[in-house]
mmCIF file with all atom_site columns, C-alpha atoms in Angstrom:
data_model
loop_
_atom_site.group_PDB
_atom_site.id
_atom_site.type_symbol
_atom_site.label_atom_id
_atom_site.label_alt_id
_atom_site.label_comp_id
_atom_site.label_asym_id
_atom_site.label_entity_id
_atom_site.label_seq_id
_atom_site.pdbx_PDB_ins_code
_atom_site.Cartn_x
_atom_site.Cartn_y
_atom_site.Cartn_z
_atom_site.occupancy
_atom_site.B_iso_or_equiv
_atom_site.pdbx_formal_charge
_atom_site.auth_seq_id
_atom_site.auth_comp_id
_atom_site.auth_asym_id
_atom_site.auth_atom_id
_atom_site.pdbx_PDB_model_num
ATOM 1   C CA . UNK A 1 1   ? 31.876  -6.669  -1.952  1.00 0.00 ? 1   UNK A CA 1
ATOM 2   C CA . UNK A 1 2   ? 32.826  -8.553  1.193   1.00 0.00 ? 2   UNK A CA 1
ATOM 3   C CA . UNK A 1 3   ? 29.994  -10.839 2.285   1.00 0.00 ? 3   UNK A CA 1
ATOM 4   C CA . UNK A 1 4   ? 31.420  -11.722 5.693   1.00 0.00 ? 4   UNK A CA 1
ATOM 5   C CA . UNK A 1 5   ? 34.291  -13.577 7.271   1.00 0.00 ? 5   UNK A CA 1
ATOM 6   C CA . UNK A 1 6   ? 35.009  -17.216 6.487   1.00 0.00 ? 6   UNK A CA 1
ATOM 7   C CA . UNK A 1 7   ? 33.502  -18.319 9.799   1.00 0.00 ? 7   UNK A CA 1
ATOM 8   C CA . UNK A 1 8   ? 30.046  -17.150 8.636   1.00 0.00 ? 8   UNK A CA 1
ATOM 9   C CA . UNK A 1 9   ? 29.747  -19.585 5.701   1.00 0.00 ? 9   UNK A CA 1
ATOM 10  C CA . UNK A 1 10  ? 29.204  -23.314 5.382   1.00 0.00 ? 10  UNK A CA 1
ATOM 11  C CA . UNK A 1 11  ? 31.991  -25.470 3.935   1.00 0.00 ? 11  UNK A CA 1
ATOM 12  C CA . UNK A 1 12  ? 31.303  -28.464 1.688   1.00 0.00 ? 12  UNK A CA 1
ATOM 13  C CA . UNK A 1 13  ? 34.125  -30.849 0.739   1.00 0.00 ? 13  UNK A CA 1
ATOM 14  C CA . UNK A 1 14  ? 36.666  -28.272 1.886   1.00 0.00 ? 14  UNK A CA 1
ATOM 15  C CA . UNK A 1 15  ? 35.277  -25.421 -0.259  1.00 0.00 ? 15  UNK A CA 1
ATOM 16  C CA . UNK A 1 16  ? 33.481  -22.352 1.067   1.00 0.00 ? 16  UNK A CA 1
ATOM 17  C CA . UNK A 1 17  ? 29.887  -22.115 -0.170  1.00 0.00 ? 17  UNK A CA 1
ATOM 18  C CA . UNK A 1 18  ? 27.732  -19.027 -0.728  1.00 0.00 ? 18  UNK A CA 1
ATOM 19  C CA . UNK A 1 19  ? 25.272  -20.190 1.938   1.00 0.00 ? 19  UNK A CA 1
ATOM 20  C CA . UNK A 1 20  ? 25.685  -18.795 5.437   1.00 0.00 ? 20  UNK A CA 1
ATOM 21  C CA . UNK A 1 21  ? 25.566  -20.812 8.606   1.00 0.00 ? 21  UNK A CA 1
ATOM 22  C CA . UNK A 1 22  ? 22.183  -20.691 10.412  1.00 0.00 ? 22  UNK A CA 1
ATOM 23  C CA . UNK A 1 23  ? 21.651  -17.190 11.792  1.00 0.00 ? 23  UNK A CA 1
ATOM 24  C CA . UNK A 1 24  ? 18.252  -17.238 13.498  1.00 0.00 ? 24  UNK A CA 1
ATOM 25  C CA . UNK A 1 25  ? 15.742  -19.763 14.829  1.00 0.00 ? 25  UNK A CA 1
ATOM 26  C CA . UNK A 1 26  ? 11.937  -19.580 14.886  1.00 0.00 ? 26  UNK A CA 1
ATOM 27  C CA . UNK A 1 27  ? 9.272   -21.952 16.180  1.00 0.00 ? 27  UNK A CA 1
ATOM 28  C CA . UNK A 1 28  ? 5.599   -22.479 15.340  1.00 0.00 ? 28  UNK A CA 1
ATOM 29  C CA . UNK A 1 29  ? 2.896   -25.091 14.817  1.00 0.00 ? 29  UNK A CA 1
ATOM 30  C CA . UNK A 1 30  ? 3.015   -26.679 11.365  1.00 0.00 ? 30  UNK A CA 1
ATOM 31  C CA . UNK A 1 31  ? 0.367   -25.137 9.113   1.00 0.00 ? 31  UNK A CA 1
ATOM 32  C CA . UNK A 1 32  ? 0.229   -28.198 6.855   1.00 0.00 ? 32  UNK A CA 1
ATOM 33  C CA . UNK A 1 33  ? 1.615   -31.714 6.704   1.00 0.00 ? 33  UNK A CA 1
ATOM 34  C CA . UNK A 1 34  ? 3.793   -31.077 3.642   1.00 0.00 ? 34  UNK A CA 1
ATOM 35  C CA . UNK A 1 35  ? 7.087   -30.063 5.290   1.00 0.00 ? 35  UNK A CA 1
ATOM 36  C CA . UNK A 1 36  ? 9.824   -32.619 5.999   1.00 0.00 ? 36  UNK A CA 1
ATOM 37  C CA . UNK A 1 37  ? 12.431  -32.577 8.772   1.00 0.00 ? 37  UNK A CA 1
ATOM 38  C CA . UNK A 1 38  ? 15.875  -31.897 7.267   1.00 0.00 ? 38  UNK A CA 1
ATOM 39  C CA . UNK A 1 39  ? 17.568  -34.279 9.730   1.00 0.00 ? 39  UNK A CA 1
ATOM 40  C CA . UNK A 1 40  ? 15.377  -37.386 10.093  1.00 0.00 ? 40  UNK A CA 1
ATOM 41  C CA . UNK A 1 41  ? 13.572  -36.903 6.721   1.00 0.00 ? 41  UNK A CA 1
ATOM 42  C CA . UNK A 1 42  ? 10.219  -37.652 8.378   1.00 0.00 ? 42  UNK A CA 1
ATOM 43  C CA . UNK A 1 43  ? 7.024   -35.675 7.698   1.00 0.00 ? 43  UNK A CA 1
ATOM 44  C CA . UNK A 1 44  ? 6.121   -32.958 10.203  1.00 0.00 ? 44  UNK A CA 1
ATOM 45  C CA . UNK A 1 45  ? 2.425   -33.459 10.953  1.00 0.00 ? 45  UNK A CA 1
ATOM 46  C CA . UNK A 1 46  ? -0.082  -30.598 10.866  1.00 0.00 ? 46  UNK A CA 1
ATOM 47  C CA . UNK A 1 47  ? -0.279  -28.592 14.138  1.00 0.00 ? 47  UNK A CA 1
ATOM 48  C CA . UNK A 1 48  ? 2.931   -30.285 15.332  1.00 0.00 ? 48  UNK A CA 1
ATOM 49  C CA . UNK A 1 49  ? 5.562   -28.085 16.984  1.00 0.00 ? 49  UNK A CA 1
ATOM 50  C CA . UNK A 1 50  ? 8.497   -27.398 14.661  1.00 0.00 ? 50  UNK A CA 1
ATOM 51  C CA . UNK A 1 51  ? 11.661  -25.285 14.543  1.00 0.00 ? 51  UNK A CA 1
ATOM 52  C CA . UNK A 1 52  ? 12.836  -23.257 11.552  1.00 0.00 ? 52  UNK A CA 1
ATOM 53  C CA . UNK A 1 53  ? 16.489  -22.369 10.920  1.00 0.00 ? 53  UNK A CA 1
ATOM 54  C CA . UNK A 1 54  ? 17.167  -19.413 8.620   1.00 0.00 ? 54  UNK A CA 1
ATOM 55  C CA . UNK A 1 55  ? 20.196  -19.132 6.342   1.00 0.00 ? 55  UNK A CA 1
ATOM 56  C CA . UNK A 1 56  ? 21.045  -16.690 3.536   1.00 0.00 ? 56  UNK A CA 1
ATOM 57  C CA . UNK A 1 57  ? 22.109  -17.706 0.026   1.00 0.00 ? 57  UNK A CA 1
ATOM 58  C CA . UNK A 1 58  ? 24.099  -14.798 -1.439  1.00 0.00 ? 58  UNK A CA 1
ATOM 59  C CA . UNK A 1 59  ? 24.045  -16.315 -4.925  1.00 0.00 ? 59  UNK A CA 1
ATOM 60  C CA . UNK A 1 60  ? 20.300  -15.630 -5.142  1.00 0.00 ? 60  UNK A CA 1
ATOM 61  C CA . UNK A 1 61  ? 20.065  -13.064 -2.324  1.00 0.00 ? 61  UNK A CA 1
ATOM 62  C CA . UNK A 1 62  ? 17.234  -14.963 -0.678  1.00 0.00 ? 62  UNK A CA 1
ATOM 63  C CA . UNK A 1 63  ? 16.604  -16.689 2.636   1.00 0.00 ? 63  UNK A CA 1
ATOM 64  C CA . UNK A 1 64  ? 16.537  -20.454 3.111   1.00 0.00 ? 64  UNK A CA 1
ATOM 65  C CA . UNK A 1 65  ? 14.315  -21.899 5.851   1.00 0.00 ? 65  UNK A CA 1
ATOM 66  C CA . UNK A 1 66  ? 14.847  -25.478 7.017   1.00 0.00 ? 66  UNK A CA 1
ATOM 67  C CA . UNK A 1 67  ? 12.129  -27.090 9.163   1.00 0.00 ? 67  UNK A CA 1
ATOM 68  C CA . UNK A 1 68  ? 13.035  -29.590 11.878  1.00 0.00 ? 68  UNK A CA 1
ATOM 69  C CA . UNK A 1 69  ? 11.521  -31.593 14.710  1.00 0.00 ? 69  UNK A CA 1
ATOM 70  C CA . UNK A 1 70  ? 12.433  -30.143 18.155  1.00 0.00 ? 70  UNK A CA 1
ATOM 71  C CA . UNK A 1 71  ? 14.480  -33.246 19.023  1.00 0.00 ? 71  UNK A CA 1
ATOM 72  C CA . UNK A 1 72  ? 16.440  -32.962 15.726  1.00 0.00 ? 72  UNK A CA 1
ATOM 73  C CA . UNK A 1 73  ? 17.482  -29.314 16.144  1.00 0.00 ? 73  UNK A CA 1
ATOM 74  C CA . UNK A 1 74  ? 20.709  -30.107 18.029  1.00 0.00 ? 74  UNK A CA 1
ATOM 75  C CA . UNK A 1 75  ? 21.916  -32.284 15.114  1.00 0.00 ? 75  UNK A CA 1
ATOM 76  C CA . UNK A 1 76  ? 21.540  -29.516 12.513  1.00 0.00 ? 76  UNK A CA 1
ATOM 77  C CA . UNK A 1 77  ? 24.845  -28.485 10.906  1.00 0.00 ? 77  UNK A CA 1
ATOM 78  C CA . UNK A 1 78  ? 26.538  -25.457 12.572  1.00 0.00 ? 78  UNK A CA 1
ATOM 79  C CA . UNK A 1 79  ? 23.513  -24.809 14.826  1.00 0.00 ? 79  UNK A CA 1
ATOM 80  C CA . UNK A 1 80  ? 25.868  -23.348 17.452  1.00 0.00 ? 80  UNK A CA 1
ATOM 81  C CA . UNK A 1 81  ? 26.442  -20.397 15.089  1.00 0.00 ? 81  UNK A CA 1
ATOM 82  C CA . UNK A 1 82  ? 22.930  -19.161 15.996  1.00 0.00 ? 82  UNK A CA 1
ATOM 83  C CA . UNK A 1 83  ? 24.028  -18.391 19.539  1.00 0.00 ? 83  UNK A CA 1
ATOM 84  C CA . UNK A 1 84  ? 26.527  -15.783 18.300  1.00 0.00 ? 84  UNK A CA 1
ATOM 85  C CA . UNK A 1 85  ? 23.493  -13.573 17.683  1.00 0.00 ? 85  UNK A CA 1
ATOM 86  C CA . UNK A 1 86  ? 21.022  -15.063 20.161  1.00 0.00 ? 86  UNK A CA 1
ATOM 87  C CA . UNK A 1 87  ? 22.119  -14.921 23.806  1.00 0.00 ? 87  UNK A CA 1
ATOM 88  C CA . UNK A 1 88  ? 20.127  -15.851 26.932  1.00 0.00 ? 88  UNK A CA 1
ATOM 89  C CA . UNK A 1 89  ? 18.899  -13.036 29.180  1.00 0.00 ? 89  UNK A CA 1
ATOM 90  C CA . UNK A 1 90  ? 19.615  -12.695 32.897  1.00 0.00 ? 90  UNK A CA 1
ATOM 91  C CA . UNK A 1 91  ? 16.988  -15.340 33.664  1.00 0.00 ? 91  UNK A CA 1
ATOM 92  C CA . UNK A 1 92  ? 18.565  -17.724 31.149  1.00 0.00 ? 92  UNK A CA 1
ATOM 93  C CA . UNK A 1 93  ? 15.714  -17.452 28.619  1.00 0.00 ? 93  UNK A CA 1
ATOM 94  C CA . UNK A 1 94  ? 16.054  -16.908 24.865  1.00 0.00 ? 94  UNK A CA 1
ATOM 95  C CA . UNK A 1 95  ? 14.004  -14.460 22.788  1.00 0.00 ? 95  UNK A CA 1
ATOM 96  C CA . UNK A 1 96  ? 12.589  -16.335 19.791  1.00 0.00 ? 96  UNK A CA 1
ATOM 97  C CA . UNK A 1 97  ? 10.382  -15.030 17.001  1.00 0.00 ? 97  UNK A CA 1
ATOM 98  C CA . UNK A 1 98  ? 6.762   -16.313 17.014  1.00 0.00 ? 98  UNK A CA 1
ATOM 99  C CA . UNK A 1 99  ? 7.205   -18.119 20.351  1.00 0.00 ? 99  UNK A CA 1
ATOM 100 C CA . UNK A 1 100 ? 4.376   -16.095 21.956  1.00 0.00 ? 100 UNK A CA 1
ATOM 101 C CA . UNK A 1 101 ? 1.760   -17.903 19.836  1.00 0.00 ? 101 UNK A CA 1
ATOM 102 C CA . UNK A 1 102 ? 2.636   -21.204 21.555  1.00 0.00 ? 102 UNK A CA 1
ATOM 103 C CA . UNK A 1 103 ? 0.824   -22.548 24.588  1.00 0.00 ? 103 UNK A CA 1
ATOM 104 C CA . UNK A 1 104 ? 2.761   -21.961 27.866  1.00 0.00 ? 104 UNK A CA 1
ATOM 105 C CA . UNK A 1 105 ? 3.961   -25.563 28.219  1.00 0.00 ? 105 UNK A CA 1
ATOM 106 C CA . UNK A 1 106 ? 5.359   -25.514 24.665  1.00 0.00 ? 106 UNK A CA 1
ATOM 107 C CA . UNK A 1 107 ? 7.065   -22.174 25.334  1.00 0.00 ? 107 UNK A CA 1
ATOM 108 C CA . UNK A 1 108 ? 8.819   -23.758 28.306  1.00 0.00 ? 108 UNK A CA 1
ATOM 109 C CA . UNK A 1 109 ? 9.642   -26.841 26.216  1.00 0.00 ? 109 UNK A CA 1
ATOM 110 C CA . UNK A 1 110 ? 11.285  -24.618 23.557  1.00 0.00 ? 110 UNK A CA 1
ATOM 111 C CA . UNK A 1 111 ? 13.379  -22.850 26.206  1.00 0.00 ? 111 UNK A CA 1
ATOM 112 C CA . UNK A 1 112 ? 14.563  -26.208 27.602  1.00 0.00 ? 112 UNK A CA 1
ATOM 113 C CA . UNK A 1 113 ? 15.659  -27.388 24.134  1.00 0.00 ? 113 UNK A CA 1
ATOM 114 C CA . UNK A 1 114 ? 17.609  -24.183 23.413  1.00 0.00 ? 114 UNK A CA 1
ATOM 115 C CA . UNK A 1 115 ? 19.261  -24.259 26.843  1.00 0.00 ? 115 UNK A CA 1
ATOM 116 C CA . UNK A 1 116 ? 20.287  -27.881 26.247  1.00 0.00 ? 116 UNK A CA 1
ATOM 117 C CA . UNK A 1 117 ? 21.876  -26.999 22.879  1.00 0.00 ? 117 UNK A CA 1
ATOM 118 C CA . UNK A 1 118 ? 23.496  -23.867 24.322  1.00 0.00 ? 118 UNK A CA 1
ATOM 119 C CA . UNK A 1 119 ? 25.091  -25.868 27.153  1.00 0.00 ? 119 UNK A CA 1
ATOM 120 C CA . UNK A 1 120 ? 26.069  -28.716 24.811  1.00 0.00 ? 120 UNK A CA 1
ATOM 121 C CA . UNK A 1 121 ? 27.550  -26.629 21.987  1.00 0.00 ? 121 UNK A CA 1
ATOM 122 C CA . UNK A 1 122 ? 28.754  -23.540 23.848  1.00 0.00 ? 122 UNK A CA 1
ATOM 123 C CA . UNK A 1 123 ? 29.134  -23.966 27.585  1.00 0.00 ? 123 UNK A CA 1
ATOM 124 C CA . UNK A 1 124 ? 29.876  -27.621 28.290  1.00 0.00 ? 124 UNK A CA 1
ATOM 125 C CA . UNK A 1 125 ? 33.066  -27.593 30.402  1.00 0.00 ? 125 UNK A CA 1
ATOM 126 C CA . UNK A 1 126 ? 33.678  -31.303 29.902  1.00 0.00 ? 126 UNK A CA 1
ATOM 127 C CA . UNK A 1 127 ? 34.659  -30.746 26.254  1.00 0.00 ? 127 UNK A CA 1
ATOM 128 C CA . UNK A 1 128 ? 37.475  -28.772 24.684  1.00 0.00 ? 128 UNK A CA 1
ATOM 129 C CA . UNK A 1 129 ? 36.123  -25.545 23.178  1.00 0.00 ? 129 UNK A CA 1
ATOM 130 C CA . UNK A 1 130 ? 38.109  -23.207 20.957  1.00 0.00 ? 130 UNK A CA 1
ATOM 131 C CA . UNK A 1 131 ? 37.428  -19.557 21.761  1.00 0.00 ? 131 UNK A CA 1
ATOM 132 C CA . UNK A 1 132 ? 37.921  -16.519 19.513  1.00 0.00 ? 132 UNK A CA 1
ATOM 133 C CA . UNK A 1 133 ? 41.502  -15.661 18.672  1.00 0.00 ? 133 UNK A CA 1
ATOM 134 C CA . UNK A 1 134 ? 43.149  -13.108 20.931  1.00 0.00 ? 134 UNK A CA 1
ATOM 135 C CA . UNK A 1 135 ? 44.947  -10.017 19.494  1.00 0.00 ? 135 UNK A CA 1
ATOM 136 C CA . UNK A 1 136 ? 48.289  -11.841 19.558  1.00 0.00 ? 136 UNK A CA 1
ATOM 137 C CA . UNK A 1 137 ? 46.690  -14.677 17.529  1.00 0.00 ? 137 UNK A CA 1
ATOM 138 C CA . UNK A 1 138 ? 47.058  -17.134 20.415  1.00 0.00 ? 138 UNK A CA 1
ATOM 139 C CA . UNK A 1 139 ? 44.208  -19.597 20.852  1.00 0.00 ? 139 UNK A CA 1
ATOM 140 C CA . UNK A 1 140 ? 42.668  -20.170 24.267  1.00 0.00 ? 140 UNK A CA 1
ATOM 141 C CA . UNK A 1 141 ? 41.005  -23.375 25.312  1.00 0.00 ? 141 UNK A CA 1
ATOM 142 C CA . UNK A 1 142 ? 38.600  -24.208 28.087  1.00 0.00 ? 142 UNK A CA 1
ATOM 143 C CA . UNK A 1 143 ? 40.258  -26.243 30.796  1.00 0.00 ? 143 UNK A CA 1
ATOM 144 C CA . UNK A 1 144 ? 39.141  -29.871 30.999  1.00 0.00 ? 144 UNK A CA 1
ATOM 145 C CA . UNK A 1 145 ? 38.016  -30.810 34.543  1.00 0.00 ? 145 UNK A CA 1
ATOM 146 C CA . UNK A 1 146 ? 40.490  -32.894 36.528  1.00 0.00 ? 146 UNK A CA 1
ATOM 147 C CA . UNK A 1 147 ? 39.633  -36.400 37.696  1.00 0.00 ? 147 UNK A CA 1
ATOM 148 C CA . UNK A 1 148 ? 39.371  -35.254 41.325  1.00 0.00 ? 148 UNK A CA 1
ATOM 149 C CA . UNK A 1 149 ? 36.790  -32.584 40.374  1.00 0.00 ? 149 UNK A CA 1
ATOM 150 C CA . UNK A 1 150 ? 34.697  -35.221 38.634  1.00 0.00 ? 150 UNK A CA 1
ATOM 151 C CA . UNK A 1 151 ? 34.871  -37.502 41.683  1.00 0.00 ? 151 UNK A CA 1
ATOM 152 C CA . UNK A 1 152 ? 33.779  -34.665 43.978  1.00 0.00 ? 152 UNK A CA 1
ATOM 153 C CA . UNK A 1 153 ? 30.772  -33.931 41.767  1.00 0.00 ? 153 UNK A CA 1
ATOM 154 C CA . UNK A 1 154 ? 29.859  -37.631 41.744  1.00 0.00 ? 154 UNK A CA 1
ATOM 155 C CA . UNK A 1 155 ? 29.980  -37.788 45.551  1.00 0.00 ? 155 UNK A CA 1
ATOM 156 C CA . UNK A 1 156 ? 27.735  -34.734 45.803  1.00 0.00 ? 156 UNK A CA 1
ATOM 157 C CA . UNK A 1 157 ? 25.169  -36.318 43.474  1.00 0.00 ? 157 UNK A CA 1
ATOM 158 C CA . UNK A 1 158 ? 25.152  -39.533 45.532  1.00 0.00 ? 158 UNK A CA 1
ATOM 159 C CA . UNK A 1 159 ? 24.426  -37.534 48.703  1.00 0.00 ? 159 UNK A CA 1
ATOM 160 C CA . UNK A 1 160 ? 21.296  -35.932 47.219  1.00 0.00 ? 160 UNK A CA 1
ATOM 161 C CA . UNK A 1 161 ? 17.993  -37.448 48.412  1.00 0.00 ? 161 UNK A CA 1
ATOM 162 C CA . UNK A 1 162 ? 16.463  -39.845 45.910  1.00 0.00 ? 162 UNK A CA 1
ATOM 163 C CA . UNK A 1 163 ? 13.043  -38.305 46.513  1.00 0.00 ? 163 UNK A CA 1
ATOM 164 C CA . UNK A 1 164 ? 14.068  -35.058 44.788  1.00 0.00 ? 164 UNK A CA 1
ATOM 165 C CA . UNK A 1 165 ? 15.394  -36.912 41.771  1.00 0.00 ? 165 UNK A CA 1
ATOM 166 C CA . UNK A 1 166 ? 12.157  -38.877 41.390  1.00 0.00 ? 166 UNK A CA 1
ATOM 167 C CA . UNK A 1 167 ? 10.138  -35.709 41.915  1.00 0.00 ? 167 UNK A CA 1
ATOM 168 C CA . UNK A 1 168 ? 11.920  -34.087 38.945  1.00 0.00 ? 168 UNK A CA 1
ATOM 169 C CA . UNK A 1 169 ? 11.043  -37.059 36.746  1.00 0.00 ? 169 UNK A CA 1
ATOM 170 C CA . UNK A 1 170 ? 7.406   -36.918 37.795  1.00 0.00 ? 170 UNK A CA 1
ATOM 171 C CA . UNK A 1 171 ? 7.266   -33.185 37.194  1.00 0.00 ? 171 UNK A CA 1
ATOM 172 C CA . UNK A 1 172 ? 8.693   -33.573 33.698  1.00 0.00 ? 172 UNK A CA 1
ATOM 173 C CA . UNK A 1 173 ? 6.211   -36.344 32.865  1.00 0.00 ? 173 UNK A CA 1
ATOM 174 C CA . UNK A 1 174 ? 3.319   -34.278 34.206  1.00 0.00 ? 174 UNK A CA 1
ATOM 175 C CA . UNK A 1 175 ? 4.398   -31.314 32.088  1.00 0.00 ? 175 UNK A CA 1
ATOM 176 C CA . UNK A 1 176 ? 4.471   -33.477 28.955  1.00 0.00 ? 176 UNK A CA 1
ATOM 177 C CA . UNK A 1 177 ? 0.986   -34.837 29.709  1.00 0.00 ? 177 UNK A CA 1
ATOM 178 C CA . UNK A 1 178 ? -0.342  -31.348 30.371  1.00 0.00 ? 178 UNK A CA 1
ATOM 179 C CA . UNK A 1 179 ? 1.157   -30.075 27.111  1.00 0.00 ? 179 UNK A CA 1
ATOM 180 C CA . UNK A 1 180 ? -0.463  -32.929 25.148  1.00 0.00 ? 180 UNK A CA 1
ATOM 181 C CA . UNK A 1 181 ? -3.832  -32.311 26.835  1.00 0.00 ? 181 UNK A CA 1
ATOM 182 C CA . UNK A 1 182 ? -3.736  -28.605 25.980  1.00 0.00 ? 182 UNK A CA 1
ATOM 183 C CA . UNK A 1 183 ? -2.847  -29.377 22.364  1.00 0.00 ? 183 UNK A CA 1
ATOM 184 C CA . UNK A 1 184 ? -5.748  -31.851 22.171  1.00 0.00 ? 184 UNK A CA 1
ATOM 185 C CA . UNK A 1 185 ? -8.104  -29.260 23.697  1.00 0.00 ? 185 UNK A CA 1
ATOM 186 C CA . UNK A 1 186 ? -7.131  -26.754 21.005  1.00 0.00 ? 186 UNK A CA 1
ATOM 187 C CA . UNK A 1 187 ? -7.764  -29.323 18.255  1.00 0.00 ? 187 UNK A CA 1
ATOM 188 C CA . UNK A 1 188 ? -11.107 -30.363 19.834  1.00 0.00 ? 188 UNK A CA 1
ATOM 189 C CA . UNK A 1 189 ? -12.204 -26.730 20.166  1.00 0.00 ? 189 UNK A CA 1
ATOM 190 C CA . UNK A 1 190 ? -11.457 -26.065 16.497  1.00 0.00 ? 190 UNK A CA 1
ATOM 191 C CA . UNK A 1 191 ? -13.459 -29.183 15.558  1.00 0.00 ? 191 UNK A CA 1
ATOM 192 C CA . UNK A 1 192 ? -16.415 -28.012 17.698  1.00 0.00 ? 192 UNK A CA 1
ATOM 193 C CA . UNK A 1 193 ? -16.320 -24.542 16.121  1.00 0.00 ? 193 UNK A CA 1
ATOM 194 C CA . UNK A 1 194 ? -16.349 -26.004 12.612  1.00 0.00 ? 194 UNK A CA 1
ATOM 195 C CA . UNK A 1 195 ? -19.295 -28.290 13.453  1.00 0.00 ? 195 UNK A CA 1
ATOM 196 C CA . UNK A 1 196 ? -21.189 -25.389 15.086  1.00 0.00 ? 196 UNK A CA 1
ATOM 197 C CA . UNK A 1 197 ? -20.814 -23.254 11.965  1.00 0.00 ? 197 UNK A CA 1
ATOM 198 C CA . UNK A 1 198 ? -22.004 -26.163 9.805   1.00 0.00 ? 198 UNK A CA 1
ATOM 199 C CA . UNK A 1 199 ? -24.998 -26.781 12.081  1.00 0.00 ? 199 UNK A CA 1
ATOM 200 C CA . UNK A 1 200 ? -25.995 -23.082 11.981  1.00 0.00 ? 200 UNK A CA 1
ATOM 201 C CA . UNK A 1 201 ? -25.771 -23.108 8.199   1.00 0.00 ? 201 UNK A CA 1
ATOM 202 C CA . UNK A 1 202 ? -27.983 -26.218 7.964   1.00 0.00 ? 202 UNK A CA 1
ATOM 203 C CA . UNK A 1 203 ? -30.593 -24.687 10.325  1.00 0.00 ? 203 UNK A CA 1
ATOM 204 C CA . UNK A 1 204 ? -30.757 -21.502 8.235   1.00 0.00 ? 204 UNK A CA 1
ATOM 205 C CA . UNK A 1 205 ? -31.172 -23.588 5.101   1.00 0.00 ? 205 UNK A CA 1
ATOM 206 C CA . UNK A 1 206 ? -34.114 -25.510 6.637   1.00 0.00 ? 206 UNK A CA 1
ATOM 207 C CA . UNK A 1 207 ? -35.816 -22.269 7.690   1.00 0.00 ? 207 UNK A CA 1
ATOM 208 C CA . UNK A 1 208 ? -35.424 -20.852 4.191   1.00 0.00 ? 208 UNK A CA 1
ATOM 209 C CA . UNK A 1 209 ? -36.928 -23.990 2.616   1.00 0.00 ? 209 UNK A CA 1
ATOM 210 C CA . UNK A 1 210 ? -39.873 -23.832 5.034   1.00 0.00 ? 210 UNK A CA 1
ATOM 211 C CA . UNK A 1 211 ? -40.503 -20.172 4.188   1.00 0.00 ? 211 UNK A CA 1
ATOM 212 C CA . UNK A 1 212 ? -40.562 -20.957 0.466   1.00 0.00 ? 212 UNK A CA 1
ATOM 213 C CA . UNK A 1 213 ? -43.030 -23.818 1.033   1.00 0.00 ? 213 UNK A CA 1
ATOM 214 C CA . UNK A 1 214 ? -45.403 -21.568 3.011   1.00 0.00 ? 214 UNK A CA 1
ATOM 215 C CA . UNK A 1 215 ? -45.168 -18.865 0.365   1.00 0.00 ? 215 UNK A CA 1
ATOM 216 C CA . UNK A 1 216 ? -46.007 -21.343 -2.422  1.00 0.00 ? 216 UNK A CA 1
ATOM 217 C CA . UNK A 1 217 ? -48.935 -22.727 -0.430  1.00 0.00 ? 217 UNK A CA 1
ATOM 218 C CA . UNK A 1 218 ? -50.422 -19.242 0.068   1.00 0.00 ? 218 UNK A CA 1
ATOM 219 C CA . UNK A 1 219 ? -50.040 -18.529 -3.648  1.00 0.00 ? 219 UNK A CA 1
ATOM 220 C CA . UNK A 1 220 ? -51.957 -21.712 -4.543  1.00 0.00 ? 220 UNK A CA 1
ATOM 221 C CA . UNK A 1 221 ? -54.773 -20.806 -2.166  1.00 0.00 ? 221 UNK A CA 1
ATOM 222 C CA . UNK A 1 222 ? -55.002 -17.339 -3.688  1.00 0.00 ? 222 UNK A CA 1
ATOM 223 C CA . UNK A 1 223 ? -55.142 -18.771 -7.232  1.00 0.00 ? 223 UNK A CA 1
ATOM 224 C CA . UNK A 1 224 ? -57.951 -21.152 -6.241  1.00 0.00 ? 224 UNK A CA 1
ATOM 225 C CA . UNK A 1 225 ? -60.030 -18.280 -4.822  1.00 0.00 ? 225 UNK A CA 1
ATOM 226 C CA . UNK A 1 226 ? -59.570 -16.283 -8.034  1.00 0.00 ? 226 UNK A CA 1
ATOM 227 C CA . UNK A 1 227 ? -60.811 -19.218 -10.174 1.00 0.00 ? 227 UNK A CA 1
ATOM 228 C CA . UNK A 1 228 ? -63.948 -19.559 -8.068  1.00 0.00 ? 228 UNK A CA 1
#
C-alpha cells in the first residue's frame, strides 16, 4: 500500500519516517494548563490562545497533535507543508477549524500570523524558492530581485508620510490592548457567574435551615399543649 509520496513525510537523520508532515492547523483557548509548547517547551496557560498542528503516524494509524504558542508556530518543522492544503481565499483569509469560537480580535490575530507564515515560507520574493518539478523534470526558481529594484522600493518607503507609519503602530497596539481587555472581561464574567451560583446556593441553604427551625419550634409548642 502506497502511503504517499516522499514529500509528504518527515525525514530524521536522512531516513524517511512514518510520520507525515503537518497537514492541518487548528486554534483554540487552552482548556487546561497541562500542555507544553513543542518549540519553546514552556507551559501554555489555561485560557491562553494556542495553535495545534495535526500529523498522521501510519505505524499506529492515529493522529498526532502538537500544541504551540502563536509566536512559535512559524518555527515548527515543515509548517509550510500545511499551505499545500490550506490556501487563502480572495480576501486573503484562511479557513481554520474552531476559529469561530475566538473573540474577533483573536480571529484577526490568527489571520495575521498565518499570513506572515504564508508570505515567509511560500511567497517571499526575496528568497530562492524551489517550485514543483515541471513535466520535463526541470526545476524552476523564483527570480531574486535586482539591486535596483530594492533601491526603488527603499526610495518609495522613504517618501511615505511618517504619520501613517506611526498610525499603524498605534492601531496595532490598540488592537492588542483591546484583545487583552476582552479576554479579561470573559474571565471576569465567568468568575462572577461562579460566585452568583455559589451565593444562590448559600441563600437556599439558609432558607431551608430556617424552615426546619420553625417546624421544630411548632412541634415543641404542640407537645407542650398536649402535656397540659
